[in-house]
Each structure stands twice: as C-alpha cells, then as structure tokens.
Amino acid sequence: FIKIIMISGMSSIEERLEGYESGADDYITKPFIEDELLAKIAVFSKLARIEELDILKSTALYLMTHETRTPLNGILLGCEFLKEMKELPQDVQNYVNIIYKSGKRMHHLVSKINLLCQLKGGVELQQEKRSIEDELAKIKEKAEKKYSQQQIILEPECDCLLNADWQLVRKCIWYIVDNACKFGGNNGVVIVTAGKEEDGLFISVKDCGVGLNRETINRIFEGLFSEDILHHKEGSGLSLSVCRLIMIHHGGKLSCDNRAEGGAE
C-alpha cells in the first residue's frame, strides 16, 4: 500500500512517463514547493488507507458468504422436509414457514454479496447473442408471478440482438425490474422499453412510485446505501451496485432519475 512520489529535475513528457511506467504514483519536477509535496503525501497516505480498508471489506464479505452458504443450505433443506410433514400442528408449520422465508432472504443476500465480490475482482464474460425482446418476456413472466398486483408493460422499439453474458445481464435487468415493482407503489405499472441508440442499445425501466430524492439518486449505485437507515425495513442496497458493475464489465452504463409524470426511471 506504499505510495511512491518521484522528485526529479528531468521534466520532459517522455522522462515523466518513464517515471510512471517504473511504478511511481506521482511525479514532481524540481524545483518544487515544499507545501505541495507535503499536501500530495497527505493525499496519498489517505488513499493508501482507503485501498487497504476496501480490500479488508472485500475479504470479510467473501469469507462471510463462503462460511454461511453451507449452514444456510442445511436450514433450507431442513425446512423443506418439515414443510412436507402435514401432521405438524398449525403453529409449528407457521414457524417453519417463517424460518424458511428468513433463510431464503439470507440466501439471496449471500448470493448478491458473492456476485459483487466476483464482479469487483473481475470476471470473464461468457458472451452469446440473444434477442432482447425474448429475454424481457421471460423477466416479465417472472415479475408477474412474484407481483400479481403489478402490471408489467413491455414496449420494445425493435427486437435487437445483444451479444452479452446473458447470465449476468438477465440478473441486472431482473434486479432493476424487481426494484421497480417493489418500490413503484401498490397496484402500479412498470414499463420496460428497449431500442437502438447512436452508440448502441438501451433498456429503460420506469415505475409509477413517489420518485427519489436527489441524494438517493446520486448514491443509489453505491451499495449498502439506505435512504433512511434508522427506519430501514428491507433490502441491502446491493442490487443496483451489482447492476452497475455488470454494465461496466459490458462497456455500458447505468443511470437513474425521476420522471416528469411521477416515479423513477
């Protein structure tokens, strides 16, 4: 984590580039101002601590997901066995259902953390061409099963083929549609569109909820961010952070804003 600042009288572009290529984090030419050097040292010391902390957090998250997967599978399998025992008293069945639902939520969280760690570490994309319209239809069907009160409308402008790692891209679109259904208001409408742009393709997900405040819009892709942490009820804030990384790996981007007619896009 040590940062290296080179100080030299060699000041041409070629010489400075050679310094960077040799491993320097910064390059100051002589004569230099002492206060500037001290300021740069302070900045790079802070960056080193941030990098070290980031690696520590990633390691801790990876260990947590690795160590909890096996016990969680045991809990879920045990609950599935108990759910099939019809002779259990009703109150016991209720507790089994609570344990099973709680275990499922934990399992989804662990899976997201594991995927986040993989994406941060770098992944090799398994790309293939598929129809966006076909993939969106599958996601619509899944969303309608989970949110029976929501109306999911597909409005593809064209049936485009996209060469992508569809295992990741499908997760990305699902997480965004899932969020739109979850926070888009009861009995709301979620509109999913797709089409061509000058520099590629776009997919848009719109909801009819109350929208987002400006701080949330600016920080929504950070991960582990909650709009009101003191009154937080559900959700880890990891989904959209995972989506952003999936888009970055595909050379794309992800953005969010409020709609003029209400809701978010």
CSV table of C-alpha atoms in Angstrom, one decimal, residues 17-264:
chain,number,residue,atom,x,y,z
A,17,LEU,CA,6.1,8.9,-18.4
A,18,GLU,CA,9.2,6.7,-17.8
A,19,GLY,CA,8.8,7.6,-14.1
A,20,TYR,CA,5.2,6.5,-14.1
A,21,GLU,CA,6.0,3.3,-16.0
A,22,SER,CA,8.6,2.5,-13.4
A,23,GLY,CA,5.9,2.4,-10.7
A,24,ALA,CA,5.5,6.0,-9.5
A,25,ASP,CA,2.1,7.1,-8.3
A,26,ASP,CA,3.0,10.8,-8.9
A,27,TYR,CA,5.9,12.8,-10.4
A,28,ILE,CA,7.0,16.2,-9.2
A,29,THR,CA,9.6,18.2,-11.1
A,30,LYS,CA,12.3,20.3,-9.5
A,31,PRO,CA,12.3,23.0,-8.3
A,32,PHE,CA,9.2,22.1,-6.2
A,33,ILE,CA,7.2,23.9,-3.4
A,34,GLU,CA,7.5,22.1,-0.1
A,35,ASP,CA,3.9,22.7,0.8
A,36,GLU,CA,2.7,21.0,-2.4
A,37,LEU,CA,4.9,17.9,-1.7
A,38,LEU,CA,3.5,17.7,1.9
A,39,ALA,CA,-0.1,18.0,0.5
A,40,LYS,CA,0.5,15.2,-2.0
A,41,ILE,CA,2.0,13.0,0.7
A,42,ALA,CA,-1.1,13.6,2.9
A,43,VAL,CA,-3.5,12.7,0.0
A,44,PHE,CA,-1.6,9.6,-1.0
A,45,SER,CA,-1.5,8.4,2.6
A,46,LYS,CA,-5.2,8.7,2.8
A,47,LEU,CA,-5.6,6.8,-0.5
A,48,ALA,CA,-3.4,4.0,0.8
A,49,ARG,CA,-5.6,3.7,3.9
A,50,ILE,CA,-8.8,3.7,1.8
A,51,GLU,CA,-7.4,0.9,-0.5
A,52,GLU,CA,-6.4,-1.2,2.4
A,53,LEU,CA,-9.8,-0.8,4.0
A,54,ASP,CA,-11.5,-1.7,0.7
A,55,ILE,CA,-9.5,-4.9,0.4
A,56,LEU,CA,-10.3,-5.8,4.0
A,57,LYS,CA,-14.0,-5.2,3.5
A,58,SER,CA,-14.0,-7.3,0.3
A,59,THR,CA,-12.1,-10.1,2.1
A,60,ALA,CA,-14.6,-10.0,5.0
A,61,LEU,CA,-17.6,-10.2,2.7
A,62,TYR,CA,-16.1,-13.1,0.7
A,63,LEU,CA,-15.4,-15.0,3.9
A,64,MET,CA,-18.9,-14.3,5.2
A,65,THR,CA,-20.5,-15.7,2.0
A,66,HIS,CA,-18.2,-18.7,1.9
A,67,GLU,CA,-18.8,-19.6,5.6
A,68,THR,CA,-22.6,-19.1,5.6
A,69,ARG,CA,-23.5,-20.9,2.4
A,70,THR,CA,-23.3,-24.5,3.9
A,71,PRO,CA,-25.3,-23.8,7.1
A,72,LEU,CA,-27.9,-21.9,5.1
A,73,ASN,CA,-28.4,-24.8,2.7
A,74,GLY,CA,-28.9,-27.1,5.8
A,75,ILE,CA,-31.5,-24.7,7.2
A,76,LEU,CA,-33.4,-24.5,3.9
A,77,LEU,CA,-33.3,-28.3,3.3
A,78,GLY,CA,-34.5,-29.0,6.9
A,79,CYS,CA,-37.4,-26.5,6.4
A,80,GLU,CA,-38.4,-28.1,3.1
A,81,PHE,CA,-38.5,-31.5,4.8
A,82,LEU,CA,-40.6,-30.1,7.7
A,83,LYS,CA,-43.0,-28.3,5.3
A,84,GLU,CA,-43.9,-31.7,3.7
A,85,MET,CA,-45.0,-33.1,7.1
A,86,LYS,CA,-48.7,-32.4,7.1
A,87,GLU,CA,-49.2,-33.8,10.6
A,88,LEU,CA,-47.4,-30.9,12.2
A,89,PRO,CA,-49.6,-28.6,14.3
A,90,GLN,CA,-50.5,-25.3,12.5
A,91,ASP,CA,-48.5,-23.1,14.8
A,92,VAL,CA,-45.4,-25.2,14.2
A,93,GLN,CA,-46.0,-25.0,10.4
A,94,ASN,CA,-46.2,-21.2,10.7
A,95,TYR,CA,-42.8,-21.1,12.5
A,96,VAL,CA,-41.3,-23.4,9.8
A,97,ASN,CA,-42.5,-21.0,7.1
A,98,ILE,CA,-41.0,-18.0,8.9
A,99,ILE,CA,-37.7,-19.8,9.2
A,100,TYR,CA,-37.8,-20.8,5.6
A,101,LYS,CA,-38.6,-17.3,4.3
A,102,SER,CA,-35.9,-15.8,6.5
A,103,GLY,CA,-33.4,-18.4,5.3
A,104,LYS,CA,-34.3,-17.6,1.7
A,105,ARG,CA,-33.8,-13.9,2.2
A,106,MET,CA,-30.4,-14.6,3.8
A,107,HIS,CA,-29.5,-16.9,0.8
A,108,HIS,CA,-30.4,-14.2,-1.7
A,109,LEU,CA,-28.3,-11.7,0.3
A,110,VAL,CA,-25.3,-14.0,0.4
A,111,SER,CA,-25.6,-14.7,-3.4
A,112,LYS,CA,-25.6,-11.0,-4.1
A,113,ILE,CA,-22.5,-10.3,-1.9
A,114,ASN,CA,-20.7,-13.2,-3.6
A,115,LEU,CA,-21.6,-11.9,-7.1
A,116,LEU,CA,-20.5,-8.3,-6.0
A,117,CYS,CA,-17.1,-9.7,-4.8
A,118,GLN,CA,-16.6,-11.6,-8.1
A,119,LEU,CA,-17.5,-8.5,-10.2
A,120,LYS,CA,-15.2,-6.3,-8.2
A,121,GLY,CA,-12.4,-8.8,-8.7
A,122,GLY,CA,-13.0,-9.1,-12.4
A,123,VAL,CA,-15.0,-11.7,-14.4
A,124,GLU,CA,-14.5,-13.4,-17.7
A,125,LEU,CA,-17.7,-12.8,-19.7
A,126,GLN,CA,-19.4,-15.8,-21.4
A,127,GLN,CA,-21.0,-13.9,-24.3
A,128,GLU,CA,-23.6,-15.1,-26.8
A,129,LYS,CA,-26.2,-13.3,-29.0
A,130,ARG,CA,-29.8,-13.3,-27.8
A,131,SER,CA,-33.0,-11.5,-28.5
A,132,ILE,CA,-33.6,-8.7,-26.0
A,133,GLU,CA,-37.4,-9.0,-26.6
A,134,ASP,CA,-37.3,-12.7,-25.7
A,135,GLU,CA,-35.3,-12.1,-22.6
A,136,LEU,CA,-37.5,-9.3,-21.4
A,137,ALA,CA,-40.6,-11.5,-22.0
A,138,LYS,CA,-39.1,-14.1,-19.6
A,139,ILE,CA,-38.4,-11.4,-17.0
A,140,LYS,CA,-41.9,-10.0,-17.3
A,141,GLU,CA,-43.4,-13.5,-16.7
A,142,LYS,CA,-41.2,-13.9,-13.6
A,143,ALA,CA,-42.2,-10.5,-12.2
A,144,GLU,CA,-45.9,-11.1,-12.8
A,145,LYS,CA,-45.7,-14.3,-10.8
A,146,LYS,CA,-44.0,-12.5,-7.9
A,147,TYR,CA,-46.0,-9.3,-8.0
A,148,SER,CA,-49.5,-10.3,-9.0
A,149,GLN,CA,-50.9,-6.8,-8.3
A,150,GLN,CA,-48.4,-5.1,-10.6
A,151,GLN,CA,-48.9,-4.5,-14.3
A,152,ILE,CA,-45.7,-5.1,-16.3
A,153,ILE,CA,-45.8,-3.5,-19.8
A,154,LEU,CA,-43.2,-4.3,-22.5
A,155,GLU,CA,-42.7,-1.7,-25.2
A,156,PRO,CA,-39.7,-2.8,-27.2
A,157,GLU,CA,-39.0,-0.4,-30.1
A,158,CYS,CA,-37.3,-3.3,-32.1
A,159,ASP,CA,-36.2,-6.9,-31.5
A,160,CYS,CA,-32.5,-6.3,-31.1
A,161,LEU,CA,-29.8,-9.0,-30.7
A,162,LEU,CA,-27.3,-8.3,-28.0
A,163,ASN,CA,-24.0,-10.1,-27.6
A,164,ALA,CA,-23.6,-10.3,-23.9
A,165,ASP,CA,-23.1,-12.6,-20.9
A,166,TRP,CA,-26.8,-13.2,-20.5
A,167,GLN,CA,-26.5,-14.9,-17.1
A,168,LEU,CA,-25.2,-11.6,-15.8
A,169,VAL,CA,-27.3,-9.2,-17.9
A,170,ARG,CA,-30.5,-11.1,-17.1
A,171,LYS,CA,-29.7,-10.7,-13.4
A,172,CYS,CA,-29.1,-7.0,-14.0
A,173,ILE,CA,-32.5,-6.4,-15.7
A,174,TRP,CA,-34.3,-8.6,-13.2
A,175,TYR,CA,-32.9,-6.6,-10.2
A,176,ILE,CA,-34.0,-3.3,-11.7
A,177,VAL,CA,-37.5,-4.6,-12.6
A,178,ASP,CA,-37.8,-6.2,-9.2
A,179,ASN,CA,-36.9,-2.8,-7.5
A,180,ALA,CA,-39.4,-1.0,-9.8
A,181,CYS,CA,-42.2,-3.4,-8.7
A,182,LYS,CA,-41.2,-3.3,-5.1
A,183,PHE,CA,-41.0,0.5,-4.7
A,184,GLY,CA,-43.2,1.6,-7.6
A,185,GLY,CA,-46.4,1.7,-5.5
A,186,ASN,CA,-49.2,-0.8,-4.9
A,187,ASN,CA,-51.1,-1.8,-8.0
A,188,GLY,CA,-48.7,0.2,-10.0
A,189,VAL,CA,-47.5,0.0,-13.6
A,190,VAL,CA,-43.9,-0.8,-14.6
A,191,ILE,CA,-43.0,0.0,-18.2
A,192,VAL,CA,-39.9,-1.7,-19.8
A,193,THR,CA,-38.7,-0.4,-23.2
A,194,ALA,CA,-35.7,-1.3,-25.3
A,195,GLY,CA,-34.3,0.1,-28.5
A,196,LYS,CA,-31.3,1.4,-30.5
A,197,GLU,CA,-29.3,4.5,-29.8
A,198,GLU,CA,-26.5,6.1,-31.9
A,199,ASP,CA,-23.7,4.3,-29.9
A,200,GLY,CA,-25.5,1.0,-29.0
A,201,LEU,CA,-28.7,-0.3,-27.3
A,202,PHE,CA,-30.7,0.9,-24.3
A,203,ILE,CA,-33.1,-0.7,-21.9
A,204,SER,CA,-35.3,1.5,-19.8
A,205,VAL,CA,-37.4,0.6,-16.7
A,206,LYS,CA,-40.0,3.1,-15.5
A,207,ASP,CA,-42.2,2.9,-12.4
A,208,CYS,CA,-45.1,5.0,-11.1
A,209,GLY,CA,-43.9,5.4,-7.5
A,210,VAL,CA,-43.2,8.5,-5.5
A,211,GLY,CA,-39.7,9.0,-7.1
A,212,LEU,CA,-36.4,9.6,-5.3
A,213,ASN,CA,-34.7,12.5,-3.5
A,214,ARG,CA,-31.6,14.0,-5.1
A,215,GLU,CA,-29.2,12.4,-2.5
A,216,THR,CA,-30.6,8.9,-3.2
A,217,ILE,CA,-30.2,9.5,-7.0
A,218,ASN,CA,-26.6,10.5,-6.5
A,219,ARG,CA,-25.8,7.5,-4.2
A,220,ILE,CA,-28.2,4.7,-5.3
A,221,PHE,CA,-25.5,2.7,-7.1
A,222,GLU,CA,-23.0,2.7,-4.2
A,223,GLY,CA,-24.2,-0.5,-2.5
A,224,LEU,CA,-25.3,-0.8,1.2
A,225,PHE,CA,-26.9,2.6,0.9
A,226,SER,CA,-30.3,3.2,2.6
A,227,GLU,CA,-32.3,6.4,2.2
A,228,ASP,CA,-33.3,6.3,5.8
A,229,ILE,CA,-31.1,3.9,7.7
A,230,LEU,CA,-32.8,4.5,11.1
A,231,HIS,CA,-36.2,3.3,9.6
A,232,HIS,CA,-34.8,0.8,7.1
A,233,LYS,CA,-37.1,-2.3,6.8
A,234,GLU,CA,-35.9,-4.4,3.9
A,235,GLY,CA,-33.3,-4.6,1.2
A,236,SER,CA,-29.5,-4.4,1.3
A,237,GLY,CA,-29.0,-1.8,-1.4
A,238,LEU,CA,-26.6,-4.2,-3.2
A,239,SER,CA,-28.8,-5.0,-6.2
A,240,LEU,CA,-28.2,-1.7,-8.1
A,241,SER,CA,-24.5,-1.8,-7.2
A,242,VAL,CA,-24.2,-5.2,-8.8
A,243,CYS,CA,-26.2,-3.9,-11.8
A,244,ARG,CA,-23.8,-1.0,-12.3
A,245,LEU,CA,-20.7,-3.3,-12.2
A,246,ILE,CA,-22.4,-5.7,-14.7
A,247,MET,CA,-22.9,-2.8,-17.1
A,248,ILE,CA,-19.3,-1.6,-16.6
A,249,HIS,CA,-18.0,-5.0,-17.5
A,250,HIS,CA,-20.0,-4.9,-20.7
A,251,GLY,CA,-18.8,-1.4,-21.6
A,252,GLY,CA,-22.2,0.1,-20.7
A,253,LYS,CA,-23.5,2.4,-18.1
A,254,LEU,CA,-26.4,2.7,-15.7
A,255,SER,CA,-28.3,5.9,-14.6
A,256,CYS,CA,-31.3,6.8,-12.6
A,257,ASP,CA,-33.6,9.9,-12.5
A,258,ASN,CA,-37.1,10.9,-11.6
A,259,ARG,CA,-39.8,11.1,-14.3
A,260,ALA,CA,-41.7,14.3,-15.0
A,261,GLU,CA,-45.0,12.4,-14.8
A,262,GLY,CA,-44.0,10.8,-11.4
A,263,GLY,CA,-42.0,7.8,-10.5
A,264,ALA,CA,-38.4,6.9,-11.4
